[in-house]
Tab-separated table of C-alpha atoms in Angstrom:
chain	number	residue	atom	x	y	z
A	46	UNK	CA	15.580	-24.833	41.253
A	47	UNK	CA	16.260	-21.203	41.740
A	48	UNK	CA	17.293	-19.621	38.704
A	49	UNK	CA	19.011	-15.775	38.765
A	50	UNK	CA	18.497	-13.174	36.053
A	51	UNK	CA	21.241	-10.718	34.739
A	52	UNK	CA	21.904	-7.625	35.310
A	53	UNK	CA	23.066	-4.608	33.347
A	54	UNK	CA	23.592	-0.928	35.501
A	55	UNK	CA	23.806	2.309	34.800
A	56	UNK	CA	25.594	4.425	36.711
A	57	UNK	CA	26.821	2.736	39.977
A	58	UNK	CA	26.307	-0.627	40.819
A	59	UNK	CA	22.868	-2.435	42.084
A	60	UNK	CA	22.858	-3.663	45.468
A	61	UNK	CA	20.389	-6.704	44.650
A	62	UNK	CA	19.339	-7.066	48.407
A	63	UNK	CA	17.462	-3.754	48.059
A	64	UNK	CA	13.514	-3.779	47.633
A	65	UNK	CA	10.675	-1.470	47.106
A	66	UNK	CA	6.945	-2.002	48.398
A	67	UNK	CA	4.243	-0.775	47.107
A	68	UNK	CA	0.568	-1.161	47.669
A	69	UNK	CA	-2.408	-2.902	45.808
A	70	UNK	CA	-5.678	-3.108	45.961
A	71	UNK	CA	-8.084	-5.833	45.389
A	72	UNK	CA	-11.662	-5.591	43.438
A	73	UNK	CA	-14.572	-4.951	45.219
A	74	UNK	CA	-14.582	-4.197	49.322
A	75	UNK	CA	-11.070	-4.823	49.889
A	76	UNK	CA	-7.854	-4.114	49.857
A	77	UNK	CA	-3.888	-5.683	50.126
A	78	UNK	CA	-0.937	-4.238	50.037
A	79	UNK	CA	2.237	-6.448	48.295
A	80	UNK	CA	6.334	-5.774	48.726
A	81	UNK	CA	7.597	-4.980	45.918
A	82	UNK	CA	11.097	-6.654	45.200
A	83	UNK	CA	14.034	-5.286	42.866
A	84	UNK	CA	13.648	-5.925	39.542
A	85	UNK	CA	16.130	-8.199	37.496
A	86	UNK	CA	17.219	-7.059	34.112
A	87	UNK	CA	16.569	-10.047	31.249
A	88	UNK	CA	19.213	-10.349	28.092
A	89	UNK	CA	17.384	-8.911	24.831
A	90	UNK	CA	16.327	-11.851	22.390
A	91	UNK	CA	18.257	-13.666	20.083
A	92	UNK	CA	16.881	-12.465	16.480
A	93	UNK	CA	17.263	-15.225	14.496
A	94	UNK	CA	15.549	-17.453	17.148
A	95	UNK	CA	11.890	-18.567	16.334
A	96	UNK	CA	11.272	-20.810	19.910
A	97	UNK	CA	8.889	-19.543	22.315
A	98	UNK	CA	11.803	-20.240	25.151
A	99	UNK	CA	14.462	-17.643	24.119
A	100	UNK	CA	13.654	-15.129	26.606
A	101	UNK	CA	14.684	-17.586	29.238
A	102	UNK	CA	17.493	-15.076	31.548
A	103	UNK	CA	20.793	-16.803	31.919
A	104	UNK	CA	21.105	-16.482	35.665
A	105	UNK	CA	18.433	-15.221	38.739
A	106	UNK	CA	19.538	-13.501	41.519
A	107	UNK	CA	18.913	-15.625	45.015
A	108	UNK	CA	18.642	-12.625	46.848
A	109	UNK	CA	15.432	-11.864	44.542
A	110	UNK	CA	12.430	-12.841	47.176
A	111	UNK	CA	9.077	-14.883	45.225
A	112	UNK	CA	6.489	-12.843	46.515
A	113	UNK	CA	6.971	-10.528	49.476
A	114	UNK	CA	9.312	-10.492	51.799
A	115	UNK	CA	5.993	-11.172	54.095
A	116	UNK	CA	6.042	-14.539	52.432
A	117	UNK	CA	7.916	-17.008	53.533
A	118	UNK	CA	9.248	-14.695	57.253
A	119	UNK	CA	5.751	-13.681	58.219
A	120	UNK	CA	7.378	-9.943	58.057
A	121	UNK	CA	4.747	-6.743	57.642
A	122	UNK	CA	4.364	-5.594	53.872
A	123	UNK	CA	4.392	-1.851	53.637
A	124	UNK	CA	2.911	0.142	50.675
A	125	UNK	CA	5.483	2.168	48.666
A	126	UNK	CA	5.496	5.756	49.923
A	127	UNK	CA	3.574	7.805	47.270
A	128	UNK	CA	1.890	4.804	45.710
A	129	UNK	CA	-1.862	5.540	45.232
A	130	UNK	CA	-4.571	2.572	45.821
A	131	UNK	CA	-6.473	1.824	43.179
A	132	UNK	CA	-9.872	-0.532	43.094
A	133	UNK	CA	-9.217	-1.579	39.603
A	134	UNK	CA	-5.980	-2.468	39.656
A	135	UNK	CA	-3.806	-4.945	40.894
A	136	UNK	CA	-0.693	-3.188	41.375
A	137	UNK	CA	-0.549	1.085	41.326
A	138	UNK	CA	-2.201	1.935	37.850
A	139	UNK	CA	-2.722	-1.187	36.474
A	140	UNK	CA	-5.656	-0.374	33.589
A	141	UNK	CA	-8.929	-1.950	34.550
A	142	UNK	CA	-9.005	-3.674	31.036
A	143	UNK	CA	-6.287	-5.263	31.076
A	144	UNK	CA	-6.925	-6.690	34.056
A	145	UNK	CA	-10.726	-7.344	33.804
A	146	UNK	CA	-10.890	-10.779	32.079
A	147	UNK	CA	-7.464	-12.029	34.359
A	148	UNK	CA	-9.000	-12.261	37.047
A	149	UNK	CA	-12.532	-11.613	38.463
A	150	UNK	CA	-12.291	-11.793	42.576
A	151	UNK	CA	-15.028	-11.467	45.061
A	152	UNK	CA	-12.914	-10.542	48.248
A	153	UNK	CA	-14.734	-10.762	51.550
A	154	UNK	CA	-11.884	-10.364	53.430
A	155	UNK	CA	-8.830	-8.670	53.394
A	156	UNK	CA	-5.677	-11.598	54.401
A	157	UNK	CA	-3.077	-12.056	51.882
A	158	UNK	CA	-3.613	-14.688	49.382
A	159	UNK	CA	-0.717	-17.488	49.474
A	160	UNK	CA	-1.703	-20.036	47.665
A	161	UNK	CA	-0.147	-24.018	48.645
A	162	UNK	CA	-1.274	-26.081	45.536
A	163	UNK	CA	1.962	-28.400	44.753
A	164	UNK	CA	0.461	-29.322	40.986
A	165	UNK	CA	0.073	-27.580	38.257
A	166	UNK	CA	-4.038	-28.004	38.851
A	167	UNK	CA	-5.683	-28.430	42.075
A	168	UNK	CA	-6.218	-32.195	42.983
A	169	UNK	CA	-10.298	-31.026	43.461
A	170	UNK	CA	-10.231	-29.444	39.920
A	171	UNK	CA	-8.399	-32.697	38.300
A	172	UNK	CA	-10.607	-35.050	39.741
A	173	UNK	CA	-13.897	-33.168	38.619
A	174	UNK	CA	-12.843	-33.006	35.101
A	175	UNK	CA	-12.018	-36.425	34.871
A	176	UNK	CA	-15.562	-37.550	35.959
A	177	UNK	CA	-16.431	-35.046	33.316
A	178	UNK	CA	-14.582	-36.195	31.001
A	179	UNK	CA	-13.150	-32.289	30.844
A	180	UNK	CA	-9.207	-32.577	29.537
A	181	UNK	CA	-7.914	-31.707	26.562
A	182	UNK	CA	-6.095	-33.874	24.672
A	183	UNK	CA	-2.635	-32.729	25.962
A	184	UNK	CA	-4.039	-33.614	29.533
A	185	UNK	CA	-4.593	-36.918	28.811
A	186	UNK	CA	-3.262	-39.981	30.033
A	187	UNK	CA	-2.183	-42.571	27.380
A	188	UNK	CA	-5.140	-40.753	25.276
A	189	UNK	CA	-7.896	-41.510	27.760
A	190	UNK	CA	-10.342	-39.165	28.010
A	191	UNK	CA	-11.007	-39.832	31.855
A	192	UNK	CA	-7.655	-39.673	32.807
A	193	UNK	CA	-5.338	-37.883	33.821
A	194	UNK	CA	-1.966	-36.991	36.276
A	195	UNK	CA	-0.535	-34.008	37.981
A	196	UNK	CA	2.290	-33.967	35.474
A	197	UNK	CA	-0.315	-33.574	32.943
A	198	UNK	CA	-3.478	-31.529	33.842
A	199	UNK	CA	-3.142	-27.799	33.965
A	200	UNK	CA	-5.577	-24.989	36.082
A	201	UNK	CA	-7.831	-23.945	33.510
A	202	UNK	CA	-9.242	-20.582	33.854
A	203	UNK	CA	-12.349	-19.498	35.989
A	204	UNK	CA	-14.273	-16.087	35.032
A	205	UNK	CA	-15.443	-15.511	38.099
A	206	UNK	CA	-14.108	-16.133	41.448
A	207	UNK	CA	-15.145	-16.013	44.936
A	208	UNK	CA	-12.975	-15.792	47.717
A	209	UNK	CA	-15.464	-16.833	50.558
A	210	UNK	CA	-14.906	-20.203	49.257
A	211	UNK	CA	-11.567	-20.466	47.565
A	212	UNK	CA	-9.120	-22.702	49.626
A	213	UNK	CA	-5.442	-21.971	49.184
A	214	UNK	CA	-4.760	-25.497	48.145
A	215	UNK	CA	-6.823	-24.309	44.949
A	216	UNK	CA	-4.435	-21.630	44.116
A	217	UNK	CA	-0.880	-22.045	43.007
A	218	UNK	CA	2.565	-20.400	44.464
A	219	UNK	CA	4.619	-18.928	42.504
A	220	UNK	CA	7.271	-21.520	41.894
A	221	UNK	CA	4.437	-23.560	40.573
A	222	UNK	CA	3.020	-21.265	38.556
A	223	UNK	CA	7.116	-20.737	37.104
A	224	UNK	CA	6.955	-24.280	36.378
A	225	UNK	CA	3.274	-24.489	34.811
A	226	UNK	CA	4.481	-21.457	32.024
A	227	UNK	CA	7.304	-23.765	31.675
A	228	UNK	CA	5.575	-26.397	30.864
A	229	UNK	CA	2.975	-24.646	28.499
A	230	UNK	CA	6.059	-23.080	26.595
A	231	UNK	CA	7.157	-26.667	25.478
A	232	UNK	CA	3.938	-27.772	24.521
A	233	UNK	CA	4.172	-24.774	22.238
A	234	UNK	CA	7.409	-25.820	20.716
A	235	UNK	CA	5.638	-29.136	20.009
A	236	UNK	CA	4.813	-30.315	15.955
A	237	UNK	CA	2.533	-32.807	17.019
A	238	UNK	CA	-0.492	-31.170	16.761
A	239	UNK	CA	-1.983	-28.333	14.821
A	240	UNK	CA	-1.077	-24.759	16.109
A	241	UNK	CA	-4.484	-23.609	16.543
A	242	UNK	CA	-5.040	-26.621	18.685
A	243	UNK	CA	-1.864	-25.991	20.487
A	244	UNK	CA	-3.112	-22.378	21.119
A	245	UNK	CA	-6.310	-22.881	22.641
A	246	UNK	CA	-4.988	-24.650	25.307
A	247	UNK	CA	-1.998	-22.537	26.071
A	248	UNK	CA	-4.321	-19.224	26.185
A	249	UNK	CA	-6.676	-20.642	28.318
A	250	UNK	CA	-3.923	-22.064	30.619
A	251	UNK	CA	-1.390	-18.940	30.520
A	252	UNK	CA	-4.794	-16.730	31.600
A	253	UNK	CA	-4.910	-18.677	34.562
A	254	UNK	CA	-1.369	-17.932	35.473
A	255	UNK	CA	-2.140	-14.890	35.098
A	256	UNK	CA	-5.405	-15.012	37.718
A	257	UNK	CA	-2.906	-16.532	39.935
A	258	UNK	CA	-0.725	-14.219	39.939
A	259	UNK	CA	-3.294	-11.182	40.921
A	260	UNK	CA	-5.105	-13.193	43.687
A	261	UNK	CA	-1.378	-13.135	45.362
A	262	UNK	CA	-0.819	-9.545	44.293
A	263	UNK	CA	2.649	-10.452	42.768
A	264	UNK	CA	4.441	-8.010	41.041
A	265	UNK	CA	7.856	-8.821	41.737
A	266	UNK	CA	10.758	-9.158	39.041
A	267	UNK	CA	9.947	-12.721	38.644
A	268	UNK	CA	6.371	-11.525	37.468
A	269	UNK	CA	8.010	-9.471	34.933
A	270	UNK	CA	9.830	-12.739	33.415
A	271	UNK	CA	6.865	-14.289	33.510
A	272	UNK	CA	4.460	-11.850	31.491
A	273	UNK	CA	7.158	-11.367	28.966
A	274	UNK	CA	7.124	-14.889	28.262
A	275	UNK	CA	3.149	-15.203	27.969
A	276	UNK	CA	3.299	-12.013	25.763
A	277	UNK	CA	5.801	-13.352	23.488
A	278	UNK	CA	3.503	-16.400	23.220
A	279	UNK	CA	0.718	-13.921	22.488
A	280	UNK	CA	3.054	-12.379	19.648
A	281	UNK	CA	4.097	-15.552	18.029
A	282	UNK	CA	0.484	-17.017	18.077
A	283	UNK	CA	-0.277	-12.899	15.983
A	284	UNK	CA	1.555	-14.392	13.339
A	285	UNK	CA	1.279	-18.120	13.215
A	286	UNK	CA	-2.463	-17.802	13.561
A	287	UNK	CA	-2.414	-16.117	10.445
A	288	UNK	CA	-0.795	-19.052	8.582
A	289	UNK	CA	-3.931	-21.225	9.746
A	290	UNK	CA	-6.156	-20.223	7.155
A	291	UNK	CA	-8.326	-17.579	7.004
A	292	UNK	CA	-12.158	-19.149	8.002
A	293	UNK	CA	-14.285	-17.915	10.581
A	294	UNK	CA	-12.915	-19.497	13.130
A	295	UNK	CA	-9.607	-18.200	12.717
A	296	UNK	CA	-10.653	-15.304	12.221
A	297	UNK	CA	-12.048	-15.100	15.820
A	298	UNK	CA	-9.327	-16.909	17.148
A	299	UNK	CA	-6.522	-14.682	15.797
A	300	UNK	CA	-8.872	-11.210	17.358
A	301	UNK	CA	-8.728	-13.003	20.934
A	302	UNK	CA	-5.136	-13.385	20.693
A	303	UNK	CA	-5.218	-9.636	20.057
A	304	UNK	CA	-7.319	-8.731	23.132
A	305	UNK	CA	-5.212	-10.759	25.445
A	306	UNK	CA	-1.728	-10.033	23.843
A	307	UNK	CA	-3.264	-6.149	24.649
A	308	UNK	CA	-3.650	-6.820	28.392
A	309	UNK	CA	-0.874	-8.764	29.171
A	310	UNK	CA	1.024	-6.006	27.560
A	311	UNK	CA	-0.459	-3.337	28.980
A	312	UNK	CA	0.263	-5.421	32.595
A	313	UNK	CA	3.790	-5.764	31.514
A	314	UNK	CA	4.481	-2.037	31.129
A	315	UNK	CA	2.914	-1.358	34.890
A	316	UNK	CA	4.922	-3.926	36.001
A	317	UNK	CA	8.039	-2.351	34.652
A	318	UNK	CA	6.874	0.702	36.473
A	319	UNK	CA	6.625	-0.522	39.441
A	320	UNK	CA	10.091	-1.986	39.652
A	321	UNK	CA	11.666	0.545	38.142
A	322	UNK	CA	15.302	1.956	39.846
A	323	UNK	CA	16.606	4.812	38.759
A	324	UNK	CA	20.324	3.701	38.564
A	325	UNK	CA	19.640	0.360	36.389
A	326	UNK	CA	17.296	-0.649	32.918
A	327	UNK	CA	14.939	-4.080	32.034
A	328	UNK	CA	17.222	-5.399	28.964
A	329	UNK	CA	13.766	-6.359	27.387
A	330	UNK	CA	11.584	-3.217	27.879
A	331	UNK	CA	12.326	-1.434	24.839
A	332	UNK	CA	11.380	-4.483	22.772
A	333	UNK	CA	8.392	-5.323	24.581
A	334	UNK	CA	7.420	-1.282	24.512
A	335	UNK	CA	7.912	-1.758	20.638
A	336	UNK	CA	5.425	-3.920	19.980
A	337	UNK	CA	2.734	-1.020	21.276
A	338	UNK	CA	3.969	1.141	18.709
A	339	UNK	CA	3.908	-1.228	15.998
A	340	UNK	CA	0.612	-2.406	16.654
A	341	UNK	CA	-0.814	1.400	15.569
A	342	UNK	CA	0.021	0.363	12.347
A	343	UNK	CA	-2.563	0.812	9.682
A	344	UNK	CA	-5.004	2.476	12.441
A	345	UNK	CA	-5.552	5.807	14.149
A	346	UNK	CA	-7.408	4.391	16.929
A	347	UNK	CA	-5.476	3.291	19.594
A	348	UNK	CA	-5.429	-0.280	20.792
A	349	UNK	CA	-5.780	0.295	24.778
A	350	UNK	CA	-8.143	3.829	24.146
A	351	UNK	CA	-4.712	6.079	24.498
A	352	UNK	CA	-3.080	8.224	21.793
A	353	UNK	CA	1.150	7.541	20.774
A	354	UNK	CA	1.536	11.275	21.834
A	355	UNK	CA	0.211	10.770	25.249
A	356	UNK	CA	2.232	7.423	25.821
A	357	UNK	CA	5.053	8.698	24.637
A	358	UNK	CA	5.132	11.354	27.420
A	359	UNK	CA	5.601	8.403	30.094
A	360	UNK	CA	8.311	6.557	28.258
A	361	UNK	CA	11.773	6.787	29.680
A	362	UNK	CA	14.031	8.253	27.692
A	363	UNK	CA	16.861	6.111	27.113
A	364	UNK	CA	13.606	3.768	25.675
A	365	UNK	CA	12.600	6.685	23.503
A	366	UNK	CA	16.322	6.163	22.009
A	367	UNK	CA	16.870	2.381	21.949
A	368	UNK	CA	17.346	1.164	18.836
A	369	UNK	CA	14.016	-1.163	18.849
A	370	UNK	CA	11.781	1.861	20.167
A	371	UNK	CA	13.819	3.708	16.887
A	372	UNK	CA	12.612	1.190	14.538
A	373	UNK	CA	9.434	1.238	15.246
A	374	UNK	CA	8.884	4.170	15.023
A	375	UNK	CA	10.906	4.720	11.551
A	376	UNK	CA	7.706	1.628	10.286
A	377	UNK	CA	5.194	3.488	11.811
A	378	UNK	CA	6.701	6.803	10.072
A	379	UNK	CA	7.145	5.145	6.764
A	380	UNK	CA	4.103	3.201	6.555
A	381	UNK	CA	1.607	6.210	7.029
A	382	UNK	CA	3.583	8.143	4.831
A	383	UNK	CA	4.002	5.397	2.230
A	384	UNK	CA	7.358	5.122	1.875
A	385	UNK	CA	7.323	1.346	1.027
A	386	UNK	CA	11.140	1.223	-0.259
A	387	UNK	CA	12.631	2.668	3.173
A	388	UNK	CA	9.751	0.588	5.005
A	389	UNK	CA	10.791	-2.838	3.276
A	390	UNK	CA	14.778	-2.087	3.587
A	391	UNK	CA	14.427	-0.800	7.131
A	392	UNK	CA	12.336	-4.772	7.887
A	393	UNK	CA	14.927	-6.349	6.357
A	394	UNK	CA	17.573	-5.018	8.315
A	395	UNK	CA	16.653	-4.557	11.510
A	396	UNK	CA	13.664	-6.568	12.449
A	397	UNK	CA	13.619	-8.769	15.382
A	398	UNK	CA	11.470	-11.984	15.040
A	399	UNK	CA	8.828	-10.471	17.169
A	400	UNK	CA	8.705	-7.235	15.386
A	401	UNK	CA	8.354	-9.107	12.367
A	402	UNK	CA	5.560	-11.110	13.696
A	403	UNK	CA	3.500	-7.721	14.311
A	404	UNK	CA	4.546	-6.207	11.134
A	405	UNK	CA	3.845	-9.406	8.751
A	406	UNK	CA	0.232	-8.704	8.346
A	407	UNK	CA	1.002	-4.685	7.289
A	408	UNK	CA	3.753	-6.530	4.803
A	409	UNK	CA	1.252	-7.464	1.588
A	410	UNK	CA	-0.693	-4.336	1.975
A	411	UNK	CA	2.152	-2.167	1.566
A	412	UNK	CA	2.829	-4.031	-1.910
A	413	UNK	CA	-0.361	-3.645	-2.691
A	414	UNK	CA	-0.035	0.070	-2.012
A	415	UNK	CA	2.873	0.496	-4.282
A	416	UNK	CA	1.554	-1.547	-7.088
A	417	UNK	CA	-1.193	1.410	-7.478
A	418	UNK	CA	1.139	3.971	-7.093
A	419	UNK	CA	3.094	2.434	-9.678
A	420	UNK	CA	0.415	1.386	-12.340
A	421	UNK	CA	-0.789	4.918	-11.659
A	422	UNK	CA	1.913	7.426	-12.140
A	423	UNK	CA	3.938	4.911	-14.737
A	424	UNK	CA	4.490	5.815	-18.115
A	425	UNK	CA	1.959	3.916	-20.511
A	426	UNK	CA	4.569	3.079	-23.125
A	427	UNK	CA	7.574	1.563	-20.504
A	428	UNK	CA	6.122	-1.200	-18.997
A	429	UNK	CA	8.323	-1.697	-15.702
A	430	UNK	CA	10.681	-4.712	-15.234
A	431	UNK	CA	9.315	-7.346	-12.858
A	432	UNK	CA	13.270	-8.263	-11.663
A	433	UNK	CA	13.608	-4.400	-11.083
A	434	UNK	CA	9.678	-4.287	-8.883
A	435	UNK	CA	10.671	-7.350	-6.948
A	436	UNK	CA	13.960	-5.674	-5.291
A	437	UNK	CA	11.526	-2.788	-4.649
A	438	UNK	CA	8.689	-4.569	-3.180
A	439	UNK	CA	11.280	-7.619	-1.042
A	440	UNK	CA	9.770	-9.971	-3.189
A	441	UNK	CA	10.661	-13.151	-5.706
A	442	UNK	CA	9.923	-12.167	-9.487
A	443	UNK	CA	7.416	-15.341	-9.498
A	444	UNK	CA	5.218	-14.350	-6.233
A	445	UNK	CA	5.553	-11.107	-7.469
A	446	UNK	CA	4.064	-12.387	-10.913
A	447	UNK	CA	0.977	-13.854	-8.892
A	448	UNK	CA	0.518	-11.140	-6.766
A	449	UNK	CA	0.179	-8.353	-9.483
A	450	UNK	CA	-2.171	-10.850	-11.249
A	451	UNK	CA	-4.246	-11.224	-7.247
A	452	UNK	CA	-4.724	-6.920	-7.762
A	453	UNK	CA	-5.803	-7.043	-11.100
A	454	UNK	CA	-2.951	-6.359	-12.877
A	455	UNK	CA	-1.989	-8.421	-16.004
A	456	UNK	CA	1.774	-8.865	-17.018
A	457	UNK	CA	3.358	-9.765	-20.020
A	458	UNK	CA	6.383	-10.748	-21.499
A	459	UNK	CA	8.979	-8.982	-23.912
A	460	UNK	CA	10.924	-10.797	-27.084
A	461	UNK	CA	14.267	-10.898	-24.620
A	462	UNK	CA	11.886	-13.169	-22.462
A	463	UNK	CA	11.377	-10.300	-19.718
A	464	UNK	CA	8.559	-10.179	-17.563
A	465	UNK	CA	6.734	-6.808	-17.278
A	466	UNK	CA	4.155	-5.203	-15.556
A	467	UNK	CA	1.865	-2.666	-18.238
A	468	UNK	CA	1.297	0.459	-16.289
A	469	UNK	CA	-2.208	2.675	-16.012
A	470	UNK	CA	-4.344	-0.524	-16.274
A	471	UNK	CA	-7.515	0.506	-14.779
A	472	UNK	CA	-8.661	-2.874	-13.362
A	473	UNK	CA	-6.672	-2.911	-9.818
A	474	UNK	CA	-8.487	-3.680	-6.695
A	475	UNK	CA	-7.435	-5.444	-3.536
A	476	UNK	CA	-8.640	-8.837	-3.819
A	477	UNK	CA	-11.878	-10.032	-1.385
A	478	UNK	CA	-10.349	-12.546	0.083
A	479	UNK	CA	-7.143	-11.226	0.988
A	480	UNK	CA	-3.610	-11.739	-0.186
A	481	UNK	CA	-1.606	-15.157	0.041
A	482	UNK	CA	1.497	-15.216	2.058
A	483	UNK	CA	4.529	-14.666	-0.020
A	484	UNK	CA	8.171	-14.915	1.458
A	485	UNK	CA	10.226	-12.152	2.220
A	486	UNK	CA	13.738	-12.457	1.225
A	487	UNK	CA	16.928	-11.867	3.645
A	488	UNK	CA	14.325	-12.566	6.497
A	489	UNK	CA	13.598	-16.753	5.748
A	490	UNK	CA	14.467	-17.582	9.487
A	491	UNK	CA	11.892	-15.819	10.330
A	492	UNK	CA	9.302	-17.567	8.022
A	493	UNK	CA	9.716	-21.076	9.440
């Protein structure tokens, strides 16, 4: 069923017939040039929503073509006057990468990729991993390792792939590939199994999507839905990972997520570039563009090898000033300067879920920082309140109790039955094996 987004203009209105085309290049000998379609504008998140569906737009234009315009009427794509080809990108300036473990093509020849699978995984594919014995156990049918259907089995990803001997029946259209995310986003909603589980089936199946998409060069406004969807999944896993546990595993686990919530990021922000018209906005972007700054916190280096300064210069403007791109930058601000009361009060007030999943991790270490500020510059002989530290530090007086005690810190108790926290103890430290989660008030929603 065709769906249409929502738009929001500035200026005069958008005439949502119009399109753009651009070209792109493929890896290796050749390349392709795509259309590239107007771009529809998605409603901002709800904030106190925690399901990995919100983002869904109310409405999609039909006017709004699913590849090209050379897709379905045979009609010539044109490159975008201007545009520059690029071998390591699919689209403009997409960064080689982020684009490097999507997809890995072979081209030996230069005709458009349309794919024609119907299913969510090519009948070849399902059939081989049945005989061996390949599914995972949301693939299954009735639990049987052997079996499985094509309401079931999902594409998994391939590293490599060459095009001398890739059939079109092997690679999904976009519809399908609409419905696949779909799909994957309610298995992500589901309880039934443990969320690490759930997530190492998603990000193998969402990176094929993503392969998908490249091999057909699209980089229309539907792609944009679509990678803001997988990098809210890659956002959400940031934080839920984290309540796993903290082995080895996880540990690895949670750094993938990282790499790939990187690239499909970085992808996002080309593809916003390429659509962009100069008389209407993406609802989303300055969220989405957010998340870049706030994952600089608590490091200089920068997480796709560019500096703030120099990404900053490329921003639009009216981003620069949306209230999202302002908050993160007041938490980047306040957290290098360590400003912990204005950084706390500023989460708790204007933090959207997926902010806060970026910024949880930074949350205990800021504590942590203000506990030593506070056992150092206190005065020996006025032990401070724990009720008055726990409004400081957004926490309850009892984690706060077992938190001081985690960095050292011993507390004690006054005749009127107060709890206090001795100042210029000399035994803090930040404990080995990190810090437990503790809740932060005003902001429960987002904890569940």
């Amino acid at each position: 069923m065709e769906r249409t987004h929502q738009y929001r203009h500035q200026g005069r209105s958008r005439n949502p017939s119009s399109s753009h085309s651009s070209s792109s290049s493929s890896s290796s000998s050749s390349s392709s040039s795509s259309s590239l379609t107007e771009s529809s504008r998605f409603t901002p998140p709800d904030r106190n929503s925690t399901k990995f569906s919100r983002f869904n737009p109310n409405t999609r234009s039909n006017n709004v073509s699913n590849n090209t315009a050379g897709t379905r009427d045979g009609s010539e794509w044109r490159p975008r006057r201007g545009s520059r080809s690029n071998s390591t990108t699919h689209h403009g300036n997409l960064k080689a990468g982020a684009q490097a473990d999507e997809v890995r093509v072979k081209d030996e020849d230069s005709s458009i990729l349309i794919g024609t699978c119907p299913f969510m995984c090519p009948e070849s594919e399902m059939a081989q991993r049945e005989q061996l014995r390949d599914l995972a156990v949301f693939e299954r049918l009735h639990g049987n390792p052997r079996k499985t259907s094509p309401s079931l089995a999902v594409k998994k990803f391939c590293r490599t792939i060459s095009t001398k001997h890739l059939q079109t029946s092997d690679v999904r259209p976009l519809p399908v590939l609409e419905d696949t995310l779909s799909y994957l986003l309610k298995v992500a909603d589901s309880a039934d199994h443990p969320f690490e589980v759930v997530h190492d089936f998603i990000f193998d199946r969402t990176r094929s999507i993503r392969q998908d998409m490249s091999m057909q060069n699209i980089v229309n406004d539907k792609a944009i839905y679509m990678y803001e969807k997988m990098v809210t999944f890659h956002v959400v896993s940031h934080y839920k990972l984290r309540c796993c546990g903290s082995n080895a595993n996880i540990s690895s686990v949670h750094y993938l997520n990282m790499e790939q919530l990187i690239k499909a990021l970085t992808s996002l922000f080309e593809l916003y570039d390429a659509n962009r018209n100069t008389t209407s906005i993406f609802e989303n972007e300055a969220e989405f563009r957010s998340f870049y700054v706030l994952l600089h916190l608590h490091s200089r280096s920068q997480p796709t090898g560019e500096s703030l300064s120099l990404w900053f210069s490329r921003v639009p403007h009216w981003i620069i000033k949306s209230e999202r791109m302002c908050f993160a930058r007041s938490i980047l601000r306040t957290f290098r300067m360590g400003n912990y009361k204005l950084f706390f009060c500023t989460i708790a007030a204007k933090a959207s879920y997926l902010q806060y999943c970026i910024i949880e991790p930074y949350i205990n270490e800021v504590r942590a920082l203000s506990l030593s500020c506070l056992n150092n510059v206190g005065y020996k002989l006025h032990p401070y309140p724990l009720v008055h530290l726990s409004k400081l530090l957004m926490m309850k007086e009892s984690d706060l109790q077992r938190f001081c005690n985690a960095c050292g810190l011993e507390t004690c108790t006054d005749e009127m039955g107060n709890k206090l926290l001795p100042t210029k103890q000399t035994t803090f430290c930040i404990p080995k094996e990190g810090f437990q989660r503790n809740d932060f008030p005003g902001l429960e929603q987002f904890e569940k």
